[in-house]
Amino acid sequence: MTDTLSTPAVSREWYLLSRPVGLPRPEDFALVAAPIPQPGPGQVLVRNLYLSVDPYMRGRMSAAKSYVAPYELGRAMQGGAVGEVVASAADGLAVGDHVLHFLGWREYAVVDAGHAVTVDPDAAPLSAYLGVLGMTGLTAYAGLLRTAAFKAGDDVFVSGAAGAVGSQVGQIARLKGAGRVVGSAGSDEKVRLLLDEYGFDAAFNYKAGPVHEQLAQAAPDGVDVYFDNVGGDHLEAAIGSLNRGGRIAICGMISVYNDTEPAPGPRNLSRLIQTRGRIEGFLVGDHYDLQPRFVEEVGPWVASGALKYRETVVEGVENTLEAFLGVLRGDNVGKMLVRL
């Protein structure tokens, strides 16, 4: 038996029309009205309430081989979303339940029940399940604690530190007993946020001068851990400041995502020989075994206010593309979301 609520006949969805070269352009995309099917056995129809837009989506717009399949041309794109079940043909999921899933970039989605995770809107705001308590938060947690093998007393540098992942990395490091937490951001306003709200020990505006000079001043004793969201001159600067036995976790390299030619690598990799340093890339999908521990530890920090978070919320599915382009420009403070 299928439980239903009344729904409109069509759903607005974002399609990828052509693969962007360099910075994505509006003409590479289209907002299309598509019929809404009823869920089949084992499926639910979800009215999306919040959509997530993230830097990694730029990679999926390319046909290049990667860790995840590229978006198909002429088809609705995908991404994290949280919404309300409005029709159900699945055991264990009822109309009115709220679920997290990965069929975003659209107003309504038919989701296999096995790919939907029930979330509690009374335990935390629904938007938090896409950010601080969701994939974003787990990325920060796994990258810092497992990939970078953070330990109490480490001096930590985080690039893109006012973003959704970076801000959480710095705060987790502080709560776990870091010796010093340093962050970079793209504006003086974001620098103040890092210092005044997130509790970083030092922060700098990377647009105000050479990164390696500003990092050397902010972390005079070097860094033991670098969490990389930016790449480019930030990675080179971190290698230059790396202490013996230092670890670098590569989460993202947003500075090169729109490059049309290969970006030059760091010119000082030989320092890794001197420092016995390590660079390791990671994907959050390899670390979902940490999810229970992550929720158990981070949930109370969020509830108590010990770990703070910001969200930049854009209204309306029609503005999803602009929200995504805003992420690439660095417009967001914290997690960028679209509210439908």
Coordinates of C-alpha atoms in Angstrom, one line a residue:
M1 CA 0.0 0.0 0.0
T2 CA 1.3 3.5 -0.9
D3 CA 0.8 6.4 1.5
T4 CA 0.7 9.8 -0.3
L5 CA 0.2 13.5 0.1
S6 CA -0.9 15.7 -2.8
T7 CA 2.0 16.8 -4.9
P8 CA 2.4 19.0 -8.0
A9 CA 2.7 17.3 -11.4
V10 CA 6.2 18.5 -12.2
S11 CA 9.5 19.0 -10.4
R12 CA 12.0 21.6 -11.4
E13 CA 15.4 20.0 -11.9
W14 CA 18.9 21.2 -13.0
Y15 CA 20.4 19.5 -16.0
L16 CA 23.9 19.7 -17.3
L17 CA 23.8 20.5 -21.0
S18 CA 27.6 20.8 -21.8
R19 CA 30.8 20.1 -20.0
P20 CA 32.3 23.4 -18.7
V21 CA 35.7 24.5 -19.8
G22 CA 37.2 26.7 -17.1
L23 CA 34.7 28.4 -14.9
P24 CA 31.2 27.0 -15.4
R25 CA 28.8 29.3 -17.4
P26 CA 25.0 29.5 -17.0
E27 CA 24.6 28.3 -20.6
D28 CA 26.2 25.0 -19.5
F29 CA 23.0 24.3 -17.5
A30 CA 19.2 24.3 -17.7
L31 CA 16.4 24.4 -15.2
V32 CA 13.8 21.9 -16.6
A33 CA 10.3 21.0 -15.5
A34 CA 10.1 17.2 -15.4
P35 CA 7.1 15.0 -14.5
I36 CA 7.1 13.6 -11.0
P37 CA 6.7 9.8 -11.0
Q38 CA 5.1 7.8 -8.2
P39 CA 7.4 5.6 -6.2
G40 CA 7.6 2.0 -7.1
P41 CA 8.0 -0.9 -4.6
G42 CA 10.7 -0.1 -2.1
Q43 CA 10.8 3.6 -3.0
V44 CA 9.7 6.9 -1.6
L45 CA 8.9 10.2 -3.1
V46 CA 10.7 13.0 -1.3
R47 CA 10.0 16.7 -1.4
N48 CA 13.4 18.3 -1.0
L49 CA 13.7 21.0 1.7
Y50 CA 17.5 21.7 1.5
L51 CA 20.0 21.1 -1.2
S52 CA 23.8 20.9 -0.8
V53 CA 26.2 22.5 -3.3
D54 CA 29.9 21.5 -2.8
P55 CA 33.2 22.1 -4.6
Y56 CA 33.6 18.4 -5.6
M57 CA 30.6 18.8 -7.9
R58 CA 32.8 20.8 -10.3
G59 CA 34.8 17.6 -10.9
R60 CA 31.6 15.7 -11.8
M61 CA 30.9 18.1 -14.5
S62 CA 34.0 16.9 -16.4
A63 CA 34.2 13.7 -18.4
A64 CA 37.7 13.0 -16.9
K65 CA 38.1 9.7 -15.1
S66 CA 37.7 10.3 -11.3
Y67 CA 36.6 8.6 -8.1
V68 CA 32.9 9.1 -9.0
A69 CA 31.0 9.0 -12.2
P70 CA 30.6 12.3 -14.1
Y71 CA 27.2 13.9 -14.4
E72 CA 25.3 12.7 -17.5
L73 CA 24.5 15.4 -20.1
G74 CA 20.8 16.1 -20.5
R75 CA 20.0 14.5 -17.1
A76 CA 19.3 15.8 -13.7
M77 CA 22.4 16.3 -11.6
Q78 CA 22.9 14.8 -8.1
G79 CA 24.0 16.0 -4.7
G80 CA 23.2 15.8 -1.1
A81 CA 19.6 16.7 0.0
V82 CA 17.3 16.4 2.9
G83 CA 13.6 16.4 2.6
E84 CA 10.2 15.1 3.6
V85 CA 8.6 11.9 2.4
V86 CA 5.4 12.7 0.6
A87 CA 4.6 9.2 -0.8
S88 CA 5.9 5.9 0.3
A89 CA 5.9 2.4 -1.1
A90 CA 8.6 1.2 1.2
D91 CA 8.4 -0.6 4.5
G92 CA 9.9 1.4 7.4
L93 CA 9.5 4.8 5.8
A94 CA 6.2 6.7 6.1
V95 CA 4.8 9.9 4.8
G96 CA 6.0 12.7 7.0
D97 CA 9.4 11.1 7.7
H98 CA 12.5 13.2 7.0
V99 CA 15.3 11.7 5.1
L100 CA 18.9 12.4 3.9
H101 CA 19.7 11.3 0.3
F102 CA 21.8 12.1 -2.7
L103 CA 19.3 13.2 -5.4
G104 CA 19.6 16.9 -5.0
W105 CA 19.5 19.7 -7.6
R106 CA 15.7 19.2 -7.9
E107 CA 12.5 19.8 -6.0
Y108 CA 11.2 16.2 -5.8
A109 CA 13.1 12.9 -6.0
V110 CA 12.1 9.3 -6.1
V111 CA 14.6 7.6 -3.8
D112 CA 15.2 3.9 -3.2
A113 CA 14.6 3.3 0.5
G114 CA 18.0 1.7 0.9
H115 CA 19.6 5.0 -0.2
A116 CA 17.6 7.2 2.3
V117 CA 18.7 7.8 5.8
T118 CA 16.1 8.9 8.4
V119 CA 17.0 12.0 10.3
D120 CA 15.3 13.7 13.3
P121 CA 14.3 17.4 12.9
D122 CA 13.8 17.6 16.6
A123 CA 17.4 16.5 17.4
A124 CA 19.0 19.1 15.1
P125 CA 18.0 21.5 12.3
L126 CA 17.5 19.7 9.1
S127 CA 20.2 21.7 7.4
A128 CA 22.7 20.4 9.9
Y129 CA 22.5 16.9 8.4
L130 CA 24.0 18.3 5.2
G131 CA 26.8 20.1 7.0
V132 CA 28.1 20.0 10.5
L133 CA 26.5 16.6 11.3
G134 CA 26.6 15.2 7.8
M135 CA 29.1 14.4 5.1
T136 CA 30.9 17.8 5.6
G137 CA 31.4 17.1 9.3
L138 CA 32.6 13.6 8.8
T139 CA 35.0 14.8 6.1
A140 CA 36.6 17.1 8.7
Y141 CA 36.6 14.5 11.4
A142 CA 38.1 11.7 9.3
G143 CA 40.6 13.8 7.5
L144 CA 42.0 15.4 10.6
L145 CA 41.9 12.4 13.0
R146 CA 42.6 9.5 10.7
T147 CA 44.3 10.7 7.6
A148 CA 46.4 13.4 9.3
A149 CA 46.7 11.3 12.5
F150 CA 46.3 14.4 14.6
K151 CA 47.4 14.1 18.2
A152 CA 47.2 16.5 21.1
G153 CA 49.8 19.2 21.0
D154 CA 50.1 19.3 17.2
D155 CA 50.3 22.7 15.6
V156 CA 47.6 22.7 12.8
F157 CA 47.2 24.8 9.6
V158 CA 43.9 24.7 7.8
S159 CA 43.4 26.4 4.4
G160 CA 39.9 27.5 3.4
A161 CA 39.3 27.7 7.1
A162 CA 36.1 29.7 7.0
G163 CA 34.4 27.1 4.7
A164 CA 32.2 24.3 5.9
V165 CA 34.9 21.7 6.3
G166 CA 37.8 23.9 7.2
S167 CA 36.0 25.6 10.1
Q168 CA 35.1 22.3 11.6
V169 CA 38.7 21.0 11.2
G170 CA 40.1 23.9 13.2
Q171 CA 37.5 23.6 15.9
I172 CA 37.9 19.9 16.3
A173 CA 41.7 20.3 16.5
R174 CA 41.2 22.9 19.2
L175 CA 38.8 20.8 21.2
K176 CA 41.2 17.8 20.9
G177 CA 44.0 19.8 22.4
A178 CA 46.0 21.3 19.5
G179 CA 49.0 23.3 20.4
R180 CA 48.2 26.0 17.9
V181 CA 45.5 26.3 15.2
V182 CA 46.1 28.6 12.2
G183 CA 43.7 29.2 9.3
S184 CA 43.7 31.1 6.0
A185 CA 40.6 32.7 4.5
G186 CA 39.8 35.0 1.6
S187 CA 38.7 38.2 3.4
D188 CA 39.3 40.2 6.6
E189 CA 35.8 39.5 7.7
K190 CA 36.4 35.7 7.5
V191 CA 39.7 36.1 9.4
R192 CA 37.8 37.8 12.2
L193 CA 35.3 35.0 12.2
L194 CA 38.1 32.4 12.6
L195 CA 39.6 34.3 15.5
D196 CA 36.6 35.6 17.3
E197 CA 34.0 32.8 16.9
Y198 CA 35.9 29.6 16.0
G199 CA 38.7 30.1 18.4
F200 CA 41.7 29.9 16.0
D201 CA 44.9 31.1 17.5
A202 CA 46.0 32.9 14.3
A203 CA 44.5 33.5 10.9
F204 CA 45.4 35.5 7.8
N205 CA 43.9 36.8 4.6
Y206 CA 45.7 35.0 1.8
K207 CA 44.9 37.8 -0.6
A208 CA 46.9 40.3 1.6
G209 CA 50.3 38.9 0.8
P210 CA 52.4 35.8 0.0
V211 CA 51.0 32.8 1.8
H212 CA 54.4 31.4 2.8
E213 CA 55.3 34.7 4.5
Q214 CA 52.0 35.0 6.3
L215 CA 52.1 31.3 7.4
A216 CA 55.6 31.7 8.7
Q217 CA 54.5 34.6 10.8
A218 CA 51.3 32.9 12.0
A219 CA 53.0 29.6 12.8
P220 CA 56.6 30.6 13.9
D221 CA 57.3 27.1 15.2
G222 CA 56.1 25.4 12.0
V223 CA 53.2 23.1 11.6
D224 CA 52.7 19.4 12.4
V225 CA 49.4 19.0 10.4
Y226 CA 48.2 20.7 7.3
F227 CA 44.6 20.1 6.2
D228 CA 44.5 21.2 2.5
N229 CA 41.3 22.5 0.9
V230 CA 43.0 24.8 -1.5
G231 CA 46.2 23.4 -3.0
G232 CA 48.5 25.7 -5.0
D233 CA 50.5 28.2 -3.0
H234 CA 48.9 27.0 0.2
L235 CA 50.3 23.5 -0.2
E236 CA 53.7 24.8 -1.1
A237 CA 53.7 27.1 1.9
A238 CA 52.7 24.3 4.2
I239 CA 55.4 22.0 3.0
G240 CA 57.9 24.8 3.6
S241 CA 56.6 25.1 7.2
L242 CA 56.2 21.4 7.9
N243 CA 57.9 20.1 11.0
R244 CA 59.7 16.8 11.3
G245 CA 57.2 14.0 11.0
G246 CA 54.5 16.4 9.7
R247 CA 51.4 15.1 8.0
I248 CA 49.4 16.7 5.2
A249 CA 45.8 15.6 4.4
I250 CA 44.6 16.5 1.0
C251 CA 40.8 17.1 1.1
G252 CA 40.4 19.4 -1.9
M253 CA 42.3 21.8 -4.2
I254 CA 39.7 24.4 -5.1
S255 CA 42.3 26.8 -6.5
V256 CA 42.8 24.5 -9.5
Y257 CA 39.3 23.2 -10.2
N258 CA 38.6 25.6 -13.0
D259 CA 42.1 25.5 -14.6
T260 CA 42.2 24.6 -18.2
E261 CA 45.9 23.6 -18.1
P262 CA 47.6 21.4 -15.5
A263 CA 48.7 23.4 -12.4
P264 CA 52.4 23.3 -11.5
G265 CA 53.1 21.2 -8.5
P266 CA 54.8 22.4 -5.3
R267 CA 58.4 23.3 -6.0
N268 CA 59.7 22.2 -2.6
L269 CA 58.7 18.6 -2.3
S270 CA 62.3 17.7 -1.4
R271 CA 61.6 19.1 2.0
L272 CA 59.6 15.9 2.7
I273 CA 62.8 14.1 2.7
Q274 CA 64.3 16.4 5.4
T275 CA 61.1 16.4 7.5
R276 CA 60.1 12.7 6.9
G277 CA 56.8 14.3 6.1
R278 CA 53.8 12.6 4.5
I279 CA 51.1 13.8 2.1
E280 CA 48.0 11.7 1.7
G281 CA 44.7 12.3 -0.1
F282 CA 41.4 11.0 1.2
L283 CA 37.8 10.7 0.3
V284 CA 35.1 10.7 3.0
G285 CA 33.4 7.7 1.3
D286 CA 36.3 5.5 2.6
H287 CA 35.6 6.4 6.2
Y288 CA 31.9 5.9 6.8
D289 CA 32.9 3.3 9.5
L290 CA 33.7 6.4 11.6
Q291 CA 30.2 7.7 11.4
P292 CA 28.9 6.3 14.7
R293 CA 32.0 7.7 16.6
F294 CA 31.7 11.0 14.8
V295 CA 28.1 11.5 15.7
E296 CA 28.7 10.3 19.3
E297 CA 31.6 12.8 19.8
V298 CA 30.6 15.8 17.6
G299 CA 26.9 15.8 18.3
P300 CA 27.2 16.9 21.9
W301 CA 29.8 19.6 20.9
V302 CA 27.2 21.0 18.5
A303 CA 24.4 20.8 21.0
S304 CA 26.4 22.5 23.7
G305 CA 27.7 25.2 21.4
A306 CA 31.3 24.1 21.9
L307 CA 31.6 23.6 18.2
K308 CA 30.0 26.5 16.2
Y309 CA 29.0 26.5 12.6
R310 CA 27.7 28.9 10.0
E311 CA 25.5 28.4 7.0
T312 CA 25.0 30.5 3.9
V313 CA 21.5 29.8 2.7
V314 CA 20.3 30.7 -0.8
E315 CA 16.5 30.6 -1.4
G316 CA 14.8 28.7 -4.2
V317 CA 15.7 25.9 -6.5
E318 CA 16.0 28.4 -9.4
N319 CA 19.1 29.8 -7.6
T320 CA 20.9 26.5 -7.1
L321 CA 23.4 27.1 -9.9
E322 CA 24.2 30.6 -8.6
A323 CA 24.8 29.1 -5.1
F324 CA 27.2 26.5 -6.6
L325 CA 29.1 29.2 -8.5
G326 CA 29.2 31.1 -5.2
V327 CA 31.1 28.2 -3.6
L328 CA 33.7 28.3 -6.4
R329 CA 34.1 32.1 -5.8
G330 CA 34.3 31.7 -2.1
D331 CA 31.1 33.7 -1.4
N332 CA 30.0 31.4 1.4
V333 CA 30.8 31.5 5.1
G334 CA 30.5 27.9 6.3
K335 CA 28.2 25.5 4.5
M336 CA 26.4 26.7 1.3
L337 CA 22.8 25.5 1.1
V338 CA 19.8 26.0 -1.0
R339 CA 16.4 26.2 0.8
L340 CA 13.4 25.1 -1.2

